Coordinates of C-alpha atoms in Angstrom, one line a residue:
M1 CA 212.3 -118.2 174.3
L2 CA 209.7 -118.8 171.5
V3 CA 206.9 -117.6 173.8
A4 CA 208.8 -114.5 174.6
M5 CA 209.3 -113.8 170.9
G6 CA 205.6 -114.3 170.3
D7 CA 204.7 -111.8 173.0
L8 CA 207.1 -109.3 171.4
I9 CA 205.5 -109.8 168.0
G10 CA 202.0 -109.4 169.5
D11 CA 202.9 -106.3 171.3
A12 CA 204.5 -104.7 168.3
A13 CA 201.4 -105.5 166.2
G14 CA 199.2 -104.0 168.8
A15 CA 201.2 -100.8 168.8
L16 CA 200.9 -100.6 165.1
L17 CA 197.2 -101.0 165.2
D18 CA 196.9 -98.4 167.9
A19 CA 199.0 -96.0 165.8
G20 CA 197.0 -96.2 162.6
G21 CA 194.9 -99.4 162.3
E22 CA 195.6 -102.4 160.1
G23 CA 199.3 -102.1 160.8
A24 CA 199.6 -98.6 159.2
P25 CA 201.6 -95.9 161.0
R26 CA 199.6 -93.0 162.5
P27 CA 199.3 -90.1 159.9
E28 CA 200.8 -86.8 160.7
S29 CA 198.6 -84.4 162.6
P30 CA 197.0 -81.7 160.4
A31 CA 197.5 -78.0 161.2
D32 CA 195.3 -76.6 163.9
W33 CA 191.6 -76.2 163.0
A34 CA 190.6 -72.5 162.5
C35 CA 187.3 -70.8 162.4
S36 CA 186.3 -69.8 158.9
R37 CA 184.8 -66.4 159.8
N38 CA 186.9 -63.4 158.8
G39 CA 188.4 -61.7 161.8
C40 CA 187.9 -64.7 164.2
A41 CA 191.2 -65.9 165.7
K42 CA 189.8 -69.1 167.2
V43 CA 192.0 -72.2 166.6
V44 CA 191.7 -75.7 168.0
P45 CA 194.4 -78.4 167.9
Y46 CA 193.5 -81.8 166.4
V47 CA 193.5 -84.8 168.8
W48 CA 194.1 -88.4 167.8
V49 CA 190.9 -90.5 168.4
A50 CA 191.5 -94.2 168.8
G51 CA 188.8 -96.5 167.4
P52 CA 188.0 -94.6 164.3
N53 CA 191.7 -93.8 164.3
I54 CA 191.4 -90.2 163.0
W55 CA 192.4 -86.7 163.9
Q56 CA 189.5 -84.7 165.3
A57 CA 189.0 -81.1 166.5
E58 CA 186.2 -80.2 168.8
D59 CA 184.7 -76.8 169.7
G60 CA 181.6 -76.1 171.8
G61 CA 181.0 -79.8 172.4
R62 CA 180.8 -80.8 168.8
V63 CA 183.3 -82.1 166.1
V64 CA 184.2 -79.3 163.7
K65 CA 185.3 -79.6 160.1
A66 CA 187.4 -77.4 157.9
G67 CA 185.4 -74.4 156.6
E68 CA 183.0 -74.4 159.6
L69 CA 182.5 -71.7 162.3
C70 CA 183.4 -71.8 165.9
A71 CA 180.7 -72.0 168.6
T72 CA 180.9 -68.3 169.3
C73 CA 180.6 -67.3 165.6
R74 CA 177.8 -69.8 165.1
A75 CA 175.8 -68.1 167.9
V76 CA 176.5 -64.7 166.4
K77 CA 175.3 -65.8 162.9
K78 CA 172.2 -67.3 164.5
R79 CA 171.4 -64.0 166.3
E80 CA 172.0 -62.1 163.0
G81 CA 169.6 -64.5 161.2
D82 CA 167.0 -64.1 164.0
R83 CA 167.3 -60.3 163.7
Q84 CA 166.8 -60.4 159.9
Q85 CA 163.8 -62.6 160.3
R86 CA 162.3 -60.2 162.9
G87 CA 163.1 -57.3 160.7
G88 CA 161.1 -58.8 157.9
A89 CA 158.2 -59.3 160.2
V90 CA 158.2 -55.7 161.6
Y91 CA 158.8 -53.9 158.3
G92 CA 156.0 -56.0 156.6
A93 CA 153.6 -54.6 159.1
L94 CA 154.5 -51.0 158.5
P95 CA 153.3 -48.6 155.8
P96 CA 155.7 -48.8 152.8
E97 CA 157.3 -45.4 153.4
F98 CA 158.5 -46.5 156.9
R99 CA 160.0 -49.9 155.9
Q100 CA 163.6 -48.6 156.0
A101 CA 163.1 -46.8 159.3
W102 CA 165.9 -47.2 161.8
P103 CA 167.2 -45.0 164.7
T104 CA 170.5 -44.3 162.8
H105 CA 168.4 -42.5 160.2
L106 CA 167.1 -40.0 162.7
A107 CA 168.8 -36.7 163.8
P108 CA 171.4 -37.4 166.5
G109 CA 169.4 -35.7 169.2
L110 CA 166.2 -37.6 168.4
Q111 CA 168.1 -40.9 168.1
S112 CA 169.6 -40.3 171.6
H113 CA 166.1 -39.7 172.9
V114 CA 164.5 -42.8 171.6
L115 CA 167.3 -45.1 172.6
Q116 CA 167.3 -43.6 176.1
W117 CA 163.6 -44.2 176.3
L118 CA 164.0 -47.9 175.2
N119 CA 166.7 -48.4 177.9
N120 CA 164.5 -47.0 180.7
R121 CA 162.0 -49.8 181.6
E122 CA 160.0 -47.5 183.8
D123 CA 159.5 -44.9 181.0
W124 CA 156.5 -46.6 179.5
C125 CA 155.2 -43.9 177.1
L126 CA 156.9 -42.0 174.3
C127 CA 154.9 -39.1 172.8
L128 CA 156.0 -37.6 169.5
F129 CA 154.2 -34.4 169.0
G130 CA 154.4 -31.7 166.3
K131 CA 153.0 -30.3 163.1
P132 CA 152.3 -32.5 160.1
G133 CA 155.2 -33.8 158.1
R134 CA 157.8 -33.4 160.8
G135 CA 158.8 -37.1 160.8
K136 CA 156.9 -38.3 163.9
S137 CA 155.5 -41.4 162.4
Y138 CA 158.9 -42.3 160.8
A139 CA 160.6 -41.9 164.3
A140 CA 157.9 -44.1 165.8
A141 CA 158.5 -46.8 163.2
A142 CA 162.3 -46.6 163.7
T143 CA 161.8 -47.0 167.5
M144 CA 159.4 -49.9 167.1
A145 CA 161.7 -51.6 164.5
Y146 CA 164.7 -51.3 166.8
A147 CA 162.7 -52.7 169.8
H148 CA 161.6 -55.7 167.8
V149 CA 164.7 -56.5 165.9
Q150 CA 167.3 -55.8 168.6
C151 CA 165.3 -56.6 171.7
G152 CA 162.9 -59.2 170.4
M153 CA 159.9 -57.2 171.7
E154 CA 156.4 -57.9 170.2
F155 CA 154.8 -55.0 168.4
A156 CA 151.5 -53.6 167.1
W157 CA 151.1 -50.6 164.8
H158 CA 147.7 -48.9 164.6
F159 CA 146.7 -45.8 162.5
V160 CA 144.2 -44.3 164.9
P161 CA 141.6 -43.0 162.5
E162 CA 141.3 -46.4 160.9
W163 CA 141.5 -48.2 164.3
C164 CA 138.5 -46.2 165.5
G165 CA 136.4 -47.8 162.8
A166 CA 137.4 -51.2 164.2
L167 CA 136.5 -50.0 167.6
A168 CA 133.0 -49.1 166.5
E169 CA 132.5 -52.4 164.7
G170 CA 133.7 -54.4 167.7
S171 CA 131.4 -52.5 170.0
K172 CA 128.5 -53.2 167.6
N173 CA 129.1 -56.9 167.8
G174 CA 129.3 -57.0 171.6
R175 CA 133.0 -57.6 171.8
D176 CA 135.5 -55.5 173.8
P177 CA 137.5 -54.1 171.0
A178 CA 140.1 -52.5 173.3
A179 CA 141.0 -55.7 175.2
R180 CA 143.6 -57.0 172.7
L181 CA 145.4 -53.7 172.7
V182 CA 145.3 -53.4 176.4
Y183 CA 147.1 -56.7 176.8
Q184 CA 149.3 -56.4 173.8
R185 CA 152.9 -57.2 174.9
G186 CA 155.9 -55.3 173.8
V187 CA 155.5 -52.1 171.9
L188 CA 152.2 -50.6 170.8
V189 CA 152.2 -47.6 168.4
L190 CA 149.1 -45.4 168.2
D191 CA 149.8 -43.3 165.1
D192 CA 148.0 -40.0 164.5
L193 CA 146.1 -39.7 167.8
A194 CA 143.4 -37.1 167.9
A195 CA 142.8 -37.3 164.2
E196 CA 139.8 -39.6 164.8
N197 CA 136.1 -38.7 165.5
P198 CA 136.1 -38.8 169.3
T199 CA 132.8 -40.5 170.1
P200 CA 132.2 -41.4 173.8
A201 CA 132.8 -45.1 173.1
R202 CA 136.1 -44.5 171.3
V203 CA 137.3 -42.1 174.0
D204 CA 136.4 -44.5 176.7
A205 CA 138.3 -47.4 174.9
L206 CA 141.3 -45.2 174.4
Y207 CA 141.4 -44.1 178.0
R208 CA 141.2 -47.7 179.2
I209 CA 144.0 -48.7 176.9
I210 CA 146.3 -45.9 178.0
N211 CA 145.5 -46.3 181.7
R212 CA 146.1 -50.1 181.7
R213 CA 149.3 -49.8 179.8
M214 CA 150.5 -47.2 182.2
E215 CA 149.7 -49.4 185.2
E216 CA 151.6 -52.3 183.7
R217 CA 154.4 -50.2 182.2
R218 CA 153.8 -51.6 178.7
R219 CA 155.7 -49.7 176.1
T220 CA 153.5 -47.3 174.1
I221 CA 154.4 -44.8 171.4
I222 CA 152.0 -42.0 170.5
T223 CA 152.2 -39.7 167.6
A224 CA 149.9 -36.7 167.2
N225 CA 149.7 -33.3 165.5
A226 CA 148.9 -31.9 169.0
T227 CA 150.2 -31.0 172.4
L228 CA 149.1 -32.2 175.8
E229 CA 146.9 -29.1 176.1
T230 CA 145.1 -29.7 172.8
L231 CA 144.6 -33.4 173.7
E232 CA 142.9 -32.3 176.9
A233 CA 140.5 -30.2 175.0
F234 CA 140.0 -32.7 172.2
Y235 CA 138.9 -35.6 174.4
G236 CA 136.5 -33.6 176.5
H237 CA 135.6 -35.0 179.9
S238 CA 138.3 -37.7 179.7
G239 CA 140.9 -35.3 178.2
P240 CA 142.6 -34.2 181.4
R241 CA 143.0 -37.9 182.5
I242 CA 144.4 -39.0 179.1
A243 CA 146.8 -36.0 178.9
S244 CA 148.0 -36.6 182.5
R245 CA 148.9 -40.2 181.8
L246 CA 150.8 -39.3 178.6
A247 CA 152.8 -36.5 180.3
G248 CA 156.1 -38.3 180.5
H249 CA 158.6 -38.6 177.8
V250 CA 157.3 -36.0 175.3
I251 CA 159.3 -35.0 172.2
T252 CA 158.2 -32.1 170.1
A253 CA 159.4 -32.4 166.5
S254 CA 160.2 -29.3 164.6
G255 CA 162.0 -28.4 161.4
A256 CA 160.5 -28.2 157.9
D257 CA 157.9 -30.5 156.4
R258 CA 159.6 -33.7 155.4
R259 CA 157.1 -34.2 152.6
Q260 CA 158.4 -31.0 151.1
G261 CA 162.1 -31.9 151.5
G262 CA 162.6 -31.0 155.2
G263 CA 164.2 -33.1 157.9
I264 CA 163.1 -34.1 161.4
A265 CA 164.5 -32.0 164.2
I266 CA 163.8 -31.6 167.9

């Protein structure tokens, strides 16, 4: 009888220890854990964990505490942070007047065109033609920013008249100045094409860049105060070959001069 009583006492003590440790009763379960992000309805019930003898909530394979985000909202926040970081990188590379450029700032028709172009992987080249001040470079900056921030695409922006000076310098030093642009991944913007001095070496380099990027379907944006016909004439012997390769997604910007208070239109 004494042995049986001892067993009962031992069992009761073990039950108390399992319940709360050190003979204390298990505390009442807290209310369900809830994600702290406004608008998120994710809740997780707490589960009693023996050993540490505590109530715990888990989400996405990790213990979560009050005031934290759920796994889905953490992923969203990370993507937003990544986009902001990419935005800082892309806008830092642009001329100051284009650092707020974004497709939503464009006229609806133009916005539709550039987003359609980005969504078509086979449509490698976007040409923005028109008179000076019609917003071509701004539209190119908006498209490049969107491609980098939203899609994570690498980018390079080159003002062609200045870039041609680098071409000449590279050729003088025996390097291939076009090679880096030929293989540049992501989006390459050549701003103000046909505003440079078209020496044979520069035209040859430009043709090789355009041809290789066409063959490999690498995204390229061209702005020019020109048409395909005037480009043909401007680049002489290579003109027809260059114009032919650019004859794809061509947008002609119209409207009044933005520098005099006008807005871009198509």
